[in-house]
Short mmCIF file of N, CA and C in Angstrom, two decimals:
data_model
loop_
_atom_site.label_atom_id
_atom_site.label_comp_id
_atom_site.label_asym_id
_atom_site.label_seq_id
_atom_site.Cartn_x
_atom_site.Cartn_y
_atom_site.Cartn_z
N MET D 1 87.25 89.23 120.88
CA MET D 1 88.34 89.62 121.73
C MET D 1 88.48 88.60 122.84
N LYS D 2 89.71 88.22 123.10
CA LYS D 2 90.00 87.22 124.13
C LYS D 2 90.81 87.88 125.24
N PHE D 3 90.31 87.79 126.48
CA PHE D 3 91.06 88.27 127.63
C PHE D 3 91.79 87.08 128.22
N THR D 4 93.06 87.25 128.48
CA THR D 4 93.82 86.10 128.96
C THR D 4 94.96 86.52 129.87
N ALA D 5 95.38 85.62 130.69
CA ALA D 5 96.60 85.78 131.47
C ALA D 5 97.64 84.80 130.95
N GLU D 6 97.24 84.01 129.97
CA GLU D 6 98.13 83.01 129.38
C GLU D 6 99.06 83.69 128.39
N ASN D 7 100.15 83.03 128.10
CA ASN D 7 101.07 83.55 127.12
C ASN D 7 101.35 82.48 126.08
N ASN D 8 100.65 82.59 124.96
CA ASN D 8 100.84 81.65 123.86
C ASN D 8 101.33 82.38 122.62
N ILE D 9 102.19 83.37 122.82
CA ILE D 9 102.67 84.20 121.73
C ILE D 9 103.95 83.61 121.16
N ASN D 10 104.00 83.48 119.84
CA ASN D 10 105.20 83.00 119.16
C ASN D 10 106.11 84.19 118.90
N GLN D 11 107.21 84.27 119.66
CA GLN D 11 108.13 85.41 119.58
C GLN D 11 108.60 85.68 118.15
N LYS D 12 108.91 84.63 117.42
CA LYS D 12 109.46 84.76 116.06
C LYS D 12 108.51 85.53 115.13
N ASN D 13 107.21 85.39 115.33
CA ASN D 13 106.21 86.00 114.44
C ASN D 13 105.63 87.29 115.02
N THR D 14 106.31 87.88 116.02
CA THR D 14 105.69 88.96 116.77
C THR D 14 106.57 90.21 116.81
N CYS D 15 105.90 91.35 116.71
CA CYS D 15 106.52 92.67 116.81
C CYS D 15 105.72 93.48 117.82
N CYS D 16 106.41 94.31 118.59
CA CYS D 16 105.69 95.21 119.51
C CYS D 16 106.07 96.65 119.22
N PHE D 17 105.43 97.55 119.92
CA PHE D 17 105.62 98.98 119.73
C PHE D 17 105.99 99.64 121.05
N SER D 18 106.80 100.68 120.96
CA SER D 18 107.09 101.50 122.13
C SER D 18 107.28 102.93 121.66
N GLY D 19 106.57 103.85 122.30
CA GLY D 19 106.69 105.24 121.88
C GLY D 19 106.07 106.17 122.89
N HIS D 20 106.26 107.43 122.65
CA HIS D 20 105.80 108.46 123.59
C HIS D 20 104.28 108.65 123.52
N ARG D 21 103.74 109.09 124.63
CA ARG D 21 102.30 109.34 124.71
C ARG D 21 101.90 110.60 123.95
N ILE D 22 102.83 111.52 123.83
CA ILE D 22 102.56 112.73 123.04
C ILE D 22 103.33 112.61 121.73
N VAL D 23 102.60 112.64 120.64
CA VAL D 23 103.20 112.58 119.31
C VAL D 23 103.26 114.01 118.78
N LYS D 24 104.46 114.44 118.43
CA LYS D 24 104.63 115.80 117.91
C LYS D 24 103.87 115.93 116.59
N SER D 25 103.19 117.05 116.43
CA SER D 25 102.36 117.25 115.23
C SER D 25 103.19 117.15 113.96
N GLN D 26 104.43 117.64 113.99
CA GLN D 26 105.27 117.57 112.79
C GLN D 26 105.72 116.14 112.47
N ASP D 27 105.59 115.22 113.41
CA ASP D 27 105.97 113.82 113.18
C ASP D 27 104.80 112.95 112.73
N TYR D 28 103.59 113.42 112.95
CA TYR D 28 102.39 112.59 112.80
C TYR D 28 102.28 111.94 111.41
N ASP D 29 102.30 112.73 110.34
CA ASP D 29 102.13 112.17 108.99
C ASP D 29 103.26 111.21 108.63
N ASN D 30 104.48 111.57 109.01
CA ASN D 30 105.64 110.72 108.74
C ASN D 30 105.51 109.38 109.47
N ILE D 31 105.06 109.43 110.71
CA ILE D 31 104.86 108.19 111.49
C ILE D 31 103.84 107.29 110.80
N LEU D 32 102.71 107.86 110.42
CA LEU D 32 101.67 107.04 109.78
C LEU D 32 102.15 106.42 108.48
N ALA D 33 102.84 107.22 107.65
CA ALA D 33 103.34 106.70 106.38
C ALA D 33 104.38 105.61 106.61
N ASN D 34 105.31 105.85 107.53
CA ASN D 34 106.35 104.86 107.80
C ASN D 34 105.78 103.61 108.45
N LEU D 35 104.80 103.77 109.35
CA LEU D 35 104.18 102.59 109.97
C LEU D 35 103.58 101.68 108.91
N ASP D 36 102.87 102.27 107.96
CA ASP D 36 102.27 101.46 106.89
C ASP D 36 103.33 100.65 106.16
N LYS D 37 104.44 101.31 105.79
CA LYS D 37 105.51 100.62 105.06
C LYS D 37 106.19 99.55 105.92
N ILE D 38 106.49 99.91 107.16
CA ILE D 38 107.19 98.98 108.05
C ILE D 38 106.32 97.76 108.34
N LEU D 39 105.05 97.98 108.64
CA LEU D 39 104.16 96.85 108.95
C LEU D 39 104.02 95.92 107.75
N GLU D 40 103.90 96.49 106.58
CA GLU D 40 103.80 95.68 105.35
C GLU D 40 105.09 94.86 105.15
N THR D 41 106.24 95.49 105.35
CA THR D 41 107.52 94.80 105.22
C THR D 41 107.63 93.66 106.22
N LEU D 42 107.28 93.94 107.47
CA LEU D 42 107.34 92.90 108.51
C LEU D 42 106.38 91.76 108.20
N TYR D 43 105.18 92.09 107.74
CA TYR D 43 104.22 91.05 107.38
C TYR D 43 104.81 90.14 106.30
N ASN D 44 105.44 90.74 105.31
CA ASN D 44 106.04 89.96 104.23
C ASN D 44 107.22 89.12 104.70
N LYS D 45 107.75 89.43 105.88
CA LYS D 45 108.84 88.63 106.48
C LYS D 45 108.30 87.64 107.51
N GLY D 46 106.97 87.51 107.60
CA GLY D 46 106.39 86.49 108.47
C GLY D 46 105.87 86.97 109.82
N ILE D 47 105.94 88.26 110.07
CA ILE D 47 105.40 88.80 111.33
C ILE D 47 103.88 88.96 111.17
N THR D 48 103.13 88.27 112.02
CA THR D 48 101.67 88.36 111.95
C THR D 48 101.03 88.79 113.26
N ASN D 49 101.81 88.81 114.34
CA ASN D 49 101.31 89.25 115.64
C ASN D 49 101.93 90.59 115.99
N PHE D 50 101.10 91.53 116.40
CA PHE D 50 101.57 92.85 116.78
C PHE D 50 101.03 93.19 118.16
N ILE D 51 101.96 93.53 119.07
CA ILE D 51 101.58 93.84 120.45
C ILE D 51 101.69 95.34 120.69
N SER D 52 100.58 95.92 121.14
CA SER D 52 100.56 97.33 121.54
C SER D 52 100.26 97.41 123.02
N GLY D 53 100.87 98.39 123.68
CA GLY D 53 100.62 98.60 125.10
C GLY D 53 99.34 99.35 125.39
N GLY D 54 98.65 99.81 124.33
CA GLY D 54 97.35 100.44 124.50
C GLY D 54 97.36 101.81 125.13
N ALA D 55 98.53 102.43 125.26
CA ALA D 55 98.60 103.76 125.86
C ALA D 55 98.20 104.82 124.84
N LEU D 56 98.01 106.03 125.33
CA LEU D 56 97.73 107.15 124.44
C LEU D 56 98.94 107.40 123.55
N GLY D 57 98.74 108.12 122.46
CA GLY D 57 99.85 108.51 121.60
C GLY D 57 100.26 107.43 120.64
N PHE D 58 101.58 107.15 120.61
CA PHE D 58 102.12 106.23 119.62
C PHE D 58 101.52 104.83 119.69
N ASP D 59 101.30 104.31 120.90
CA ASP D 59 100.70 102.97 121.03
C ASP D 59 99.37 102.88 120.29
N THR D 60 98.56 103.91 120.45
CA THR D 60 97.25 103.93 119.80
C THR D 60 97.39 104.06 118.29
N LEU D 61 98.27 104.96 117.82
CA LEU D 61 98.50 105.10 116.37
C LEU D 61 98.96 103.77 115.77
N ALA D 62 99.87 103.11 116.45
CA ALA D 62 100.39 101.83 115.95
C ALA D 62 99.29 100.78 115.89
N ALA D 63 98.49 100.69 116.96
CA ALA D 63 97.40 99.70 116.99
C ALA D 63 96.40 99.97 115.87
N GLU D 64 96.08 101.23 115.64
CA GLU D 64 95.14 101.57 114.56
C GLU D 64 95.73 101.22 113.19
N SER D 65 97.04 101.36 113.03
CA SER D 65 97.68 100.97 111.77
C SER D 65 97.62 99.46 111.57
N VAL D 66 97.76 98.70 112.65
CA VAL D 66 97.64 97.24 112.56
C VAL D 66 96.22 96.86 112.16
N ILE D 67 95.24 97.51 112.75
CA ILE D 67 93.83 97.24 112.42
C ILE D 67 93.58 97.50 110.93
N LYS D 68 94.15 98.60 110.43
CA LYS D 68 94.01 98.94 109.01
C LYS D 68 94.64 97.85 108.14
N LEU D 69 95.84 97.39 108.50
CA LEU D 69 96.51 96.35 107.72
C LEU D 69 95.77 95.02 107.81
N ARG D 70 95.14 94.76 108.96
CA ARG D 70 94.39 93.51 109.14
C ARG D 70 93.23 93.42 108.16
N SER D 71 92.71 94.56 107.70
CA SER D 71 91.63 94.51 106.71
C SER D 71 92.14 93.97 105.37
N LYS D 72 93.44 94.04 105.16
CA LYS D 72 94.07 93.51 103.95
C LYS D 72 94.55 92.06 104.14
N TYR D 73 95.05 91.76 105.33
CA TYR D 73 95.58 90.43 105.66
C TYR D 73 94.87 89.91 106.90
N SER D 74 93.96 89.00 106.70
CA SER D 74 93.09 88.56 107.80
C SER D 74 93.80 87.75 108.88
N ASN D 75 95.02 87.27 108.61
CA ASN D 75 95.73 86.48 109.62
C ASN D 75 96.56 87.34 110.58
N ILE D 76 96.50 88.64 110.42
CA ILE D 76 97.19 89.54 111.35
C ILE D 76 96.41 89.61 112.65
N ARG D 77 97.15 89.57 113.77
CA ARG D 77 96.54 89.64 115.10
C ARG D 77 97.04 90.87 115.84
N LEU D 78 96.11 91.60 116.43
CA LEU D 78 96.44 92.71 117.32
C LEU D 78 96.28 92.22 118.75
N ILE D 79 97.37 92.26 119.48
CA ILE D 79 97.36 91.86 120.89
C ILE D 79 97.61 93.12 121.71
N LEU D 80 96.74 93.40 122.65
CA LEU D 80 96.96 94.51 123.57
C LEU D 80 97.53 93.93 124.86
N ALA D 81 98.72 94.38 125.22
CA ALA D 81 99.34 94.00 126.49
C ALA D 81 99.21 95.23 127.39
N LEU D 82 98.27 95.16 128.30
CA LEU D 82 97.95 96.33 129.11
C LEU D 82 98.58 96.22 130.49
N PRO D 83 99.03 97.35 131.04
CA PRO D 83 99.72 97.31 132.33
C PRO D 83 98.80 96.91 133.48
N CYS D 84 97.52 97.29 133.38
CA CYS D 84 96.55 97.00 134.44
C CYS D 84 95.15 97.24 133.90
N LYS D 85 94.17 96.75 134.62
CA LYS D 85 92.79 96.86 134.15
C LYS D 85 92.26 98.28 134.17
N ASP D 86 92.80 99.13 135.03
CA ASP D 86 92.30 100.50 135.14
C ASP D 86 93.22 101.52 134.46
N GLN D 87 93.91 101.10 133.40
CA GLN D 87 94.84 101.98 132.71
C GLN D 87 94.20 103.31 132.30
N ALA D 88 92.97 103.28 131.84
CA ALA D 88 92.33 104.48 131.28
C ALA D 88 91.49 105.26 132.30
N CYS D 89 91.60 104.95 133.57
CA CYS D 89 90.68 105.54 134.56
C CYS D 89 90.79 107.07 134.65
N LYS D 90 91.93 107.64 134.33
CA LYS D 90 92.10 109.10 134.44
C LYS D 90 92.05 109.80 133.09
N TRP D 91 91.73 109.08 132.04
CA TRP D 91 91.67 109.66 130.71
C TRP D 91 90.35 110.39 130.53
N ASN D 92 90.33 111.32 129.55
CA ASN D 92 89.08 112.05 129.28
C ASN D 92 88.13 111.16 128.47
N LYS D 93 86.92 111.66 128.28
CA LYS D 93 85.86 110.87 127.64
C LYS D 93 86.24 110.45 126.22
N ILE D 94 86.81 111.35 125.45
CA ILE D 94 87.19 111.04 124.07
C ILE D 94 88.27 109.95 124.06
N GLN D 95 89.26 110.08 124.94
CA GLN D 95 90.32 109.08 125.03
C GLN D 95 89.77 107.72 125.46
N LYS D 96 88.84 107.74 126.41
CA LYS D 96 88.24 106.47 126.87
C LYS D 96 87.43 105.81 125.76
N ASN D 97 86.71 106.61 124.97
CA ASN D 97 85.94 106.05 123.84
C ASN D 97 86.87 105.41 122.82
N GLN D 98 87.97 106.08 122.51
CA GLN D 98 88.95 105.54 121.56
C GLN D 98 89.54 104.24 122.11
N TYR D 99 89.82 104.22 123.39
CA TYR D 99 90.38 103.04 124.07
C TYR D 99 89.39 101.87 124.02
N THR D 100 88.13 102.15 124.26
CA THR D 100 87.09 101.11 124.22
C THR D 100 87.01 100.51 122.82
N LYS D 101 87.09 101.35 121.79
CA LYS D 101 87.09 100.85 120.40
C LYS D 101 88.31 99.97 120.15
N LEU D 102 89.45 100.39 120.66
CA LEU D 102 90.68 99.62 120.50
C LEU D 102 90.55 98.25 121.17
N LEU D 103 90.01 98.23 122.38
CA LEU D 103 89.78 96.95 123.08
C LEU D 103 88.87 96.04 122.26
N GLY D 104 87.84 96.62 121.67
CA GLY D 104 86.90 95.84 120.86
C GLY D 104 87.50 95.32 119.57
N SER D 105 88.55 95.97 119.08
CA SER D 105 89.20 95.55 117.83
C SER D 105 90.35 94.59 118.05
N ALA D 106 90.76 94.41 119.29
CA ALA D 106 91.90 93.53 119.58
C ALA D 106 91.50 92.07 119.46
N ASP D 107 92.43 91.26 119.01
CA ASP D 107 92.22 89.82 118.96
C ASP D 107 92.45 89.19 120.32
N GLU D 108 93.28 89.84 121.12
CA GLU D 108 93.58 89.33 122.45
C GLU D 108 93.98 90.50 123.34
N VAL D 109 93.57 90.46 124.59
CA VAL D 109 93.95 91.47 125.58
C VAL D 109 94.58 90.74 126.75
N ILE D 110 95.80 91.16 127.08
CA ILE D 110 96.53 90.56 128.19
C ILE D 110 96.80 91.65 129.23
N TYR D 111 96.40 91.42 130.46
CA TYR D 111 96.70 92.34 131.56
C TYR D 111 97.90 91.78 132.31
N VAL D 112 98.98 92.55 132.36
CA VAL D 112 100.18 92.04 133.04
C VAL D 112 100.09 92.24 134.55
N SER D 113 99.22 93.14 135.00
CA SER D 113 98.96 93.33 136.43
C SER D 113 97.47 93.55 136.61
N GLU D 114 96.95 93.11 137.72
CA GLU D 114 95.52 93.29 138.01
C GLU D 114 95.18 94.77 138.19
N SER D 115 95.97 95.47 139.00
CA SER D 115 95.72 96.89 139.25
C SER D 115 97.03 97.66 139.14
N TYR D 116 96.92 98.97 139.15
CA TYR D 116 98.10 99.82 138.98
C TYR D 116 99.09 99.62 140.13
N THR D 117 100.36 99.51 139.75
CA THR D 117 101.47 99.53 140.71
C THR D 117 102.56 100.40 140.09
N PRO D 118 103.49 100.89 140.89
CA PRO D 118 104.56 101.70 140.31
C PRO D 118 105.38 100.95 139.26
N GLU D 119 105.37 99.64 139.30
CA GLU D 119 106.17 98.81 138.40
C GLU D 119 105.41 98.31 137.17
N CYS D 120 104.09 98.47 137.12
CA CYS D 120 103.30 97.78 136.08
C CYS D 120 103.61 98.22 134.65
N MET D 121 104.00 99.48 134.44
CA MET D 121 104.33 99.93 133.08
C MET D 121 105.60 99.23 132.58
N HIS D 122 106.64 99.19 133.43
CA HIS D 122 107.87 98.48 133.05
C HIS D 122 107.61 97.00 132.85
N LYS D 123 106.78 96.43 133.69
CA LYS D 123 106.43 95.00 133.57
C LYS D 123 105.76 94.74 132.22
N ARG D 124 104.83 95.63 131.84
CA ARG D 124 104.16 95.52 130.53
C ARG D 124 105.18 95.62 129.40
N ASN D 125 106.08 96.61 129.49
CA ASN D 125 107.06 96.82 128.43
C ASN D 125 108.01 95.62 128.29
N ARG D 126 108.44 95.06 129.41
CA ARG D 126 109.31 93.88 129.36
C ARG D 126 108.56 92.68 128.78
N PHE D 127 107.29 92.53 129.14
CA PHE D 127 106.47 91.45 128.57
C PHE D 127 106.42 91.56 127.04
N MET D 128 106.19 92.78 126.54
CA MET D 128 106.10 92.96 125.09
C MET D 128 107.41 92.59 124.41
N VAL D 129 108.53 93.10 124.93
CA VAL D 129 109.84 92.81 124.34
C VAL D 129 110.17 91.32 124.44
N ASP D 130 109.91 90.73 125.60
CA ASP D 130 110.23 89.31 125.80
C ASP D 130 109.48 88.40 124.84
N ASN D 131 108.37 88.87 124.31
CA ASN D 131 107.54 88.07 123.41
C ASN D 131 107.60 88.53 121.96
N SER D 132 108.62 89.33 121.62
CA SER D 132 108.73 89.89 120.27
C SER D 132 110.11 89.66 119.68
N SER D 133 110.17 89.65 118.36
CA SER D 133 111.46 89.59 117.67
C SER D 133 111.82 90.94 117.05
N ALA D 134 110.88 91.89 117.11
CA ALA D 134 111.13 93.24 116.60
C ALA D 134 110.34 94.24 117.45
N VAL D 135 110.91 95.45 117.56
CA VAL D 135 110.25 96.53 118.28
C VAL D 135 110.29 97.77 117.40
N ILE D 136 109.12 98.32 117.12
CA ILE D 136 109.03 99.59 116.39
C ILE D 136 108.95 100.69 117.43
N VAL D 137 109.90 101.65 117.36
CA VAL D 137 109.97 102.69 118.39
C VAL D 137 109.77 104.08 117.80
N TYR D 138 109.10 104.91 118.59
CA TYR D 138 109.03 106.36 118.35
C TYR D 138 109.71 106.97 119.56
N ILE D 139 110.98 107.34 119.38
CA ILE D 139 111.80 107.76 120.52
C ILE D 139 112.42 109.13 120.25
N LEU D 140 112.17 110.04 121.18
CA LEU D 140 112.70 111.40 121.09
C LEU D 140 113.58 111.75 122.28
N SER D 141 113.44 111.01 123.37
CA SER D 141 114.16 111.31 124.60
C SER D 141 114.79 110.04 125.15
N MET D 142 116.04 110.16 125.56
CA MET D 142 116.73 109.00 126.12
C MET D 142 116.50 108.86 127.62
N SER D 143 115.62 109.70 128.17
CA SER D 143 115.26 109.55 129.59
C SER D 143 113.74 109.42 129.68
N SER D 144 113.26 108.28 129.18
CA SER D 144 111.82 108.05 129.12
C SER D 144 111.55 106.56 129.22
N GLY D 145 110.28 106.22 129.38
CA GLY D 145 109.89 104.82 129.37
C GLY D 145 110.21 104.16 128.04
N THR D 146 110.10 104.93 126.97
CA THR D 146 110.43 104.41 125.64
C THR D 146 111.92 104.10 125.55
N ALA D 147 112.75 104.97 126.11
CA ALA D 147 114.20 104.72 126.12
C ALA D 147 114.51 103.46 126.93
N TYR D 148 113.86 103.32 128.08
CA TYR D 148 114.05 102.13 128.91
C TYR D 148 113.70 100.87 128.10
N THR D 149 112.56 100.90 127.42
CA THR D 149 112.11 99.75 126.65
C THR D 149 113.04 99.46 125.48
N THR D 150 113.49 100.51 124.79
CA THR D 150 114.42 100.34 123.67
C THR D 150 115.73 99.72 124.16
N ASN D 151 116.25 100.22 125.25
CA ASN D 151 117.50 99.66 125.81
C ASN D 151 117.30 98.22 126.27
N TYR D 152 116.15 97.94 126.87
CA TYR D 152 115.84 96.57 127.29
C TYR D 152 115.82 95.65 126.06
N ALA D 153 115.22 96.12 124.97
CA ALA D 153 115.16 95.32 123.74
C ALA D 153 116.55 95.11 123.17
N LEU D 154 117.37 96.15 123.15
CA LEU D 154 118.74 96.01 122.65
C LEU D 154 119.53 95.02 123.51
N ASP D 155 119.38 95.13 124.82
CA ASP D 155 120.09 94.23 125.73
C ASP D 155 119.61 92.78 125.63
N SER D 156 118.37 92.60 125.18
CA SER D 156 117.81 91.24 125.10
C SER D 156 118.55 90.39 124.07
N GLY D 157 119.09 91.04 123.05
CA GLY D 157 119.82 90.33 122.02
C GLY D 157 118.95 89.60 121.00
N HIS D 158 117.64 89.65 121.15
CA HIS D 158 116.78 88.93 120.20
C HIS D 158 115.83 89.84 119.43
N CYS D 159 115.89 91.14 119.68
CA CYS D 159 114.94 92.06 119.04
C CYS D 159 115.62 92.98 118.03
N ARG D 160 115.01 93.08 116.89
CA ARG D 160 115.39 94.09 115.91
C ARG D 160 114.68 95.38 116.30
N ILE D 161 115.40 96.49 116.30
CA ILE D 161 114.83 97.80 116.64
C ILE D 161 114.58 98.55 115.34
N ILE D 162 113.37 99.07 115.20
CA ILE D 162 113.00 99.81 114.00
C ILE D 162 112.54 101.20 114.42
N ASN D 163 113.24 102.22 113.94
CA ASN D 163 112.90 103.60 114.26
C ASN D 163 111.81 104.07 113.29
N VAL D 164 110.63 104.36 113.80
CA VAL D 164 109.50 104.71 112.94
C VAL D 164 109.71 106.05 112.23
N LEU D 165 110.51 106.94 112.81
CA LEU D 165 110.73 108.24 112.17
C LEU D 165 111.58 108.11 110.91
N THR D 166 112.51 107.17 110.91
CA THR D 166 113.41 107.01 109.77
C THR D 166 113.12 105.76 108.95
N GLY D 167 112.44 104.80 109.58
CA GLY D 167 112.21 103.52 108.92
C GLY D 167 113.42 102.61 108.98
N ASP D 168 114.48 103.07 109.71
CA ASP D 168 115.72 102.29 109.80
C ASP D 168 115.55 101.07 110.69
N PHE D 169 116.12 99.97 110.25
CA PHE D 169 116.13 98.71 111.00
C PHE D 169 117.52 98.56 111.61
N GLU D 170 117.59 98.28 112.91
CA GLU D 170 118.87 98.00 113.57
C GLU D 170 118.81 96.58 114.12
N ASP D 171 119.86 95.83 113.90
CA ASP D 171 119.94 94.46 114.45
C ASP D 171 120.79 94.46 115.70
#
């Protein structure tokens, strides 16, 4: 695992994730099945870098799916773009253990802010979009951080949006 403040990410070969921290139980199996298909499709189109924000919920599911796919394709890289070094400070023990495993499985960890600020989550989300050509989203509410990130990606003009619930690709 490499900790860095540098940005050597090739946007063309990179996809990021944005989704809610709470994954509805009725969506869980569909998300996992669609993630597997979407990640495989993107890999076959040349995407080898995947950026997760490392948050609870969808970010973690997505990162774990990348780790699973990496066992099949060794050139896949999992990059964690974290909002701050103390992101998990208020999480419970089980969540912190899962987070520690995720950190250990990442090829690179980037902290966009040293410590928590009111802006650090948006800063992390913009960093992920700015360095990606595709964004896989799990979006249920248009008044959320995920909605903000999805709209930012759409406005960027360079990101393909992929809805994980449907598997639909939007250009």
